[in-house]
Amino acid sequence: GSKVDFNQMTDIFMKYNCLRQATAFLLDALKNDKPEEGPLQTRLLEMNLMAGQTGVADAIFEHDMFSHFDRQRIAFLCEETGLLHHALVNFESINDIKRCITSSKPLNLKWLVEYMGIFSTEQALECLHHMMCSRSEHNSIEGGVILQRVVLIAREYSGQLTATELIKMFETYNSYEGLFHYLGAVAM
């Protein structure tokens, strides 16, 4: 028999605004996660993210269904649509990561603390400094959320990042509230 062109089939579904059907078709067609299917994996994720169907993209990531999509492109779309932890996992540039961790969009704190463990001491400190510096660009509530993130990360990785460096960081940004919470947590 003749081979079906997955792109053409997707085009037909999308021409009639049948995103759900296009998604179901591609999920089935791409179930083997082959390297040559990377562009179609990217397209499937893009279509759903751009249409606001973040649950579909979230499920694809959570079930680790695809590994050949354009990570940078999809990371930006995830960031735009509020799927920050998926954006962070897919970003490679430290600048993209720093921008994402200072977003005012919700981010699971437990997940973020674990995620920060993948970085070298220098990278982790660079991220924490960026977070502290960015607090002034946010309102007081968002700034408080960012400070909470910094304190939790500092507390978890105090040994690796050293108390001296972390205290110096809090003092650099005149964050005596952050210093108080950090010292209170590590002293216990």
mmCIF file with all atom_site columns, C-alpha atoms in Angstrom, residues 48-131:
data_model
loop_
_atom_site.group_PDB
_atom_site.id
_atom_site.type_symbol
_atom_site.label_atom_id
_atom_site.label_alt_id
_atom_site.label_comp_id
_atom_site.label_asym_id
_atom_site.label_entity_id
_atom_site.label_seq_id
_atom_site.pdbx_PDB_ins_code
_atom_site.Cartn_x
_atom_site.Cartn_y
_atom_site.Cartn_z
_atom_site.occupancy
_atom_site.B_iso_or_equiv
_atom_site.pdbx_formal_charge
_atom_site.auth_seq_id
_atom_site.auth_comp_id
_atom_site.auth_asym_id
_atom_site.auth_atom_id
_atom_site.pdbx_PDB_model_num
ATOM 1  C CA . ASN A 1 48  ? -1.396 22.456 21.139 1.00 0.00 ? 48  ASN A CA 1
ATOM 2  C CA . LEU A 1 49  ? 0.645  25.050 23.019 1.00 0.00 ? 49  LEU A CA 1
ATOM 3  C CA . MET A 1 50  ? -0.298 27.825 20.593 1.00 0.00 ? 50  MET A CA 1
ATOM 4  C CA . ALA A 1 51  ? -3.976 26.839 20.849 1.00 0.00 ? 51  ALA A CA 1
ATOM 5  C CA . GLY A 1 52  ? -3.839 27.011 24.645 1.00 0.00 ? 52  GLY A CA 1
ATOM 6  C CA . GLN A 1 53  ? -4.120 23.237 25.036 1.00 0.00 ? 53  GLN A CA 1
ATOM 7  C CA . THR A 1 54  ? -1.335 23.086 27.605 1.00 0.00 ? 54  THR A CA 1
ATOM 8  C CA . GLY A 1 55  ? -2.769 19.910 29.149 1.00 0.00 ? 55  GLY A CA 1
ATOM 9  C CA . VAL A 1 56  ? -1.923 17.958 25.997 1.00 0.00 ? 56  VAL A CA 1
ATOM 10 C CA . ALA A 1 57  ? 1.686  19.176 25.975 1.00 0.00 ? 57  ALA A CA 1
ATOM 11 C CA . ASP A 1 58  ? 1.939  18.578 29.724 1.00 0.00 ? 58  ASP A CA 1
ATOM 12 C CA . ALA A 1 59  ? 0.744  14.966 29.286 1.00 0.00 ? 59  ALA A CA 1
ATOM 13 C CA . ILE A 1 60  ? 3.214  14.362 26.437 1.00 0.00 ? 60  ILE A CA 1
ATOM 14 C CA . PHE A 1 61  ? 6.064  15.608 28.645 1.00 0.00 ? 61  PHE A CA 1
ATOM 15 C CA . GLU A 1 62  ? 4.893  13.786 31.765 1.00 0.00 ? 62  GLU A CA 1
ATOM 16 C CA . HIS A 1 63  ? 4.741  10.469 29.883 1.00 0.00 ? 63  HIS A CA 1
ATOM 17 C CA . ASP A 1 64  ? 8.099  11.167 28.206 1.00 0.00 ? 64  ASP A CA 1
ATOM 18 C CA . MET A 1 65  ? 6.544  10.351 24.808 1.00 0.00 ? 65  MET A CA 1
ATOM 19 C CA . PHE A 1 66  ? 8.845  12.414 22.563 1.00 0.00 ? 66  PHE A CA 1
ATOM 20 C CA . SER A 1 67  ? 12.569 13.032 22.576 1.00 0.00 ? 67  SER A CA 1
ATOM 21 C CA . HIS A 1 68  ? 13.312 14.441 19.098 1.00 0.00 ? 68  HIS A CA 1
ATOM 22 C CA . PHE A 1 69  ? 11.410 17.755 19.040 1.00 0.00 ? 69  PHE A CA 1
ATOM 23 C CA . ASP A 1 70  ? 13.007 21.219 18.751 1.00 0.00 ? 70  ASP A CA 1
ATOM 24 C CA . ARG A 1 71  ? 13.722 21.748 22.459 1.00 0.00 ? 71  ARG A CA 1
ATOM 25 C CA . GLN A 1 72  ? 14.526 25.462 22.241 1.00 0.00 ? 72  GLN A CA 1
ATOM 26 C CA . ARG A 1 73  ? 11.381 26.310 20.237 1.00 0.00 ? 73  ARG A CA 1
ATOM 27 C CA . ILE A 1 74  ? 9.132  24.283 22.524 1.00 0.00 ? 74  ILE A CA 1
ATOM 28 C CA . ALA A 1 75  ? 10.825 25.646 25.667 1.00 0.00 ? 75  ALA A CA 1
ATOM 29 C CA . PHE A 1 76  ? 9.942  29.211 24.591 1.00 0.00 ? 76  PHE A CA 1
ATOM 30 C CA . LEU A 1 77  ? 6.324  28.195 23.933 1.00 0.00 ? 77  LEU A CA 1
ATOM 31 C CA . CYS A 1 78  ? 6.159  26.432 27.302 1.00 0.00 ? 78  CYS A CA 1
ATOM 32 C CA . GLU A 1 79  ? 7.469  29.567 28.989 1.00 0.00 ? 79  GLU A CA 1
ATOM 33 C CA . GLU A 1 80  ? 4.899  31.739 27.190 1.00 0.00 ? 80  GLU A CA 1
ATOM 34 C CA . THR A 1 81  ? 2.030  29.457 28.181 1.00 0.00 ? 81  THR A CA 1
ATOM 35 C CA . GLY A 1 82  ? 3.093  29.086 31.828 1.00 0.00 ? 82  GLY A CA 1
ATOM 36 C CA . LEU A 1 83  ? 4.497  25.545 31.713 1.00 0.00 ? 83  LEU A CA 1
ATOM 37 C CA . LEU A 1 84  ? 7.665  26.810 33.372 1.00 0.00 ? 84  LEU A CA 1
ATOM 38 C CA . HIS A 1 85  ? 9.065  23.529 34.606 1.00 0.00 ? 85  HIS A CA 1
ATOM 39 C CA . HIS A 1 86  ? 8.842  22.069 31.083 1.00 0.00 ? 86  HIS A CA 1
ATOM 40 C CA . ALA A 1 87  ? 10.487 25.225 29.731 1.00 0.00 ? 87  ALA A CA 1
ATOM 41 C CA . LEU A 1 88  ? 13.314 24.903 32.268 1.00 0.00 ? 88  LEU A CA 1
ATOM 42 C CA . VAL A 1 89  ? 13.919 21.238 31.466 1.00 0.00 ? 89  VAL A CA 1
ATOM 43 C CA . ASN A 1 90  ? 14.201 22.034 27.755 1.00 0.00 ? 90  ASN A CA 1
ATOM 44 C CA . PHE A 1 91  ? 16.205 25.277 27.872 1.00 0.00 ? 91  PHE A CA 1
ATOM 45 C CA . GLU A 1 92  ? 19.973 24.940 27.565 1.00 0.00 ? 92  GLU A CA 1
ATOM 46 C CA . SER A 1 93  ? 21.097 28.559 27.879 1.00 0.00 ? 93  SER A CA 1
ATOM 47 C CA . ILE A 1 94  ? 21.703 29.837 31.418 1.00 0.00 ? 94  ILE A CA 1
ATOM 48 C CA . ASN A 1 95  ? 20.211 33.192 30.348 1.00 0.00 ? 95  ASN A CA 1
ATOM 49 C CA . ASP A 1 96  ? 16.934 31.527 29.321 1.00 0.00 ? 96  ASP A CA 1
ATOM 50 C CA . ILE A 1 97  ? 16.932 29.596 32.597 1.00 0.00 ? 97  ILE A CA 1
ATOM 51 C CA . LYS A 1 98  ? 17.535 32.742 34.673 1.00 0.00 ? 98  LYS A CA 1
ATOM 52 C CA . ARG A 1 99  ? 14.695 34.569 32.899 1.00 0.00 ? 99  ARG A CA 1
ATOM 53 C CA . CYS A 1 100 ? 12.358 31.639 33.477 1.00 0.00 ? 100 CYS A CA 1
ATOM 54 C CA . ILE A 1 101 ? 13.095 31.183 37.198 1.00 0.00 ? 101 ILE A CA 1
ATOM 55 C CA . THR A 1 102 ? 12.348 34.856 37.836 1.00 0.00 ? 102 THR A CA 1
ATOM 56 C CA . SER A 1 103 ? 8.961  34.667 36.155 1.00 0.00 ? 103 SER A CA 1
ATOM 57 C CA . SER A 1 104 ? 5.983  35.649 38.253 1.00 0.00 ? 104 SER A CA 1
ATOM 58 C CA . LYS A 1 105 ? 4.085  32.641 36.855 1.00 0.00 ? 105 LYS A CA 1
ATOM 59 C CA . PRO A 1 106 ? 3.517  29.762 39.303 1.00 0.00 ? 106 PRO A CA 1
ATOM 60 C CA . LEU A 1 107 ? 6.304  27.224 39.688 1.00 0.00 ? 107 LEU A CA 1
ATOM 61 C CA . ASN A 1 108 ? 6.256  24.194 41.971 1.00 0.00 ? 108 ASN A CA 1
ATOM 62 C CA . LEU A 1 109 ? 8.748  25.077 44.714 1.00 0.00 ? 109 LEU A CA 1
ATOM 63 C CA . LYS A 1 110 ? 9.682  21.489 45.560 1.00 0.00 ? 110 LYS A CA 1
ATOM 64 C CA . TRP A 1 111 ? 10.379 20.809 41.881 1.00 0.00 ? 111 TRP A CA 1
ATOM 65 C CA . LEU A 1 112 ? 12.411 24.040 41.503 1.00 0.00 ? 112 LEU A CA 1
ATOM 66 C CA . VAL A 1 113 ? 14.582 23.220 44.516 1.00 0.00 ? 113 VAL A CA 1
ATOM 67 C CA . GLU A 1 114 ? 15.328 19.748 43.094 1.00 0.00 ? 114 GLU A CA 1
ATOM 68 C CA . TYR A 1 115 ? 15.953 21.206 39.624 1.00 0.00 ? 115 TYR A CA 1
ATOM 69 C CA . MET A 1 116 ? 18.541 23.654 40.981 1.00 0.00 ? 116 MET A CA 1
ATOM 70 C CA . GLY A 1 117 ? 20.575 20.660 42.138 1.00 0.00 ? 117 GLY A CA 1
ATOM 71 C CA . ILE A 1 118 ? 21.679 19.939 38.549 1.00 0.00 ? 118 ILE A CA 1
ATOM 72 C CA . PHE A 1 119 ? 23.790 23.104 38.374 1.00 0.00 ? 119 PHE A CA 1
ATOM 73 C CA . SER A 1 120 ? 27.408 23.668 39.307 1.00 0.00 ? 120 SER A CA 1
ATOM 74 C CA . THR A 1 121 ? 28.021 25.876 42.347 1.00 0.00 ? 121 THR A CA 1
ATOM 75 C CA . GLU A 1 122 ? 28.870 28.826 40.075 1.00 0.00 ? 122 GLU A CA 1
ATOM 76 C CA . GLN A 1 123 ? 25.737 28.414 37.942 1.00 0.00 ? 123 GLN A CA 1
ATOM 77 C CA . ALA A 1 124 ? 23.489 28.017 40.989 1.00 0.00 ? 124 ALA A CA 1
ATOM 78 C CA . LEU A 1 125 ? 24.921 31.164 42.597 1.00 0.00 ? 125 LEU A CA 1
ATOM 79 C CA . GLU A 1 126 ? 24.551 33.039 39.306 1.00 0.00 ? 126 GLU A CA 1
ATOM 80 C CA . CYS A 1 127 ? 20.874 32.022 39.198 1.00 0.00 ? 127 CYS A CA 1
ATOM 81 C CA . LEU A 1 128 ? 20.305 33.020 42.839 1.00 0.00 ? 128 LEU A CA 1
ATOM 82 C CA . HIS A 1 129 ? 21.987 36.410 42.292 1.00 0.00 ? 129 HIS A CA 1
ATOM 83 C CA . HIS A 1 130 ? 19.811 36.945 39.214 1.00 0.00 ? 130 HIS A CA 1
ATOM 84 C CA . MET A 1 131 ? 16.707 36.076 41.231 1.00 0.00 ? 131 MET A CA 1
#
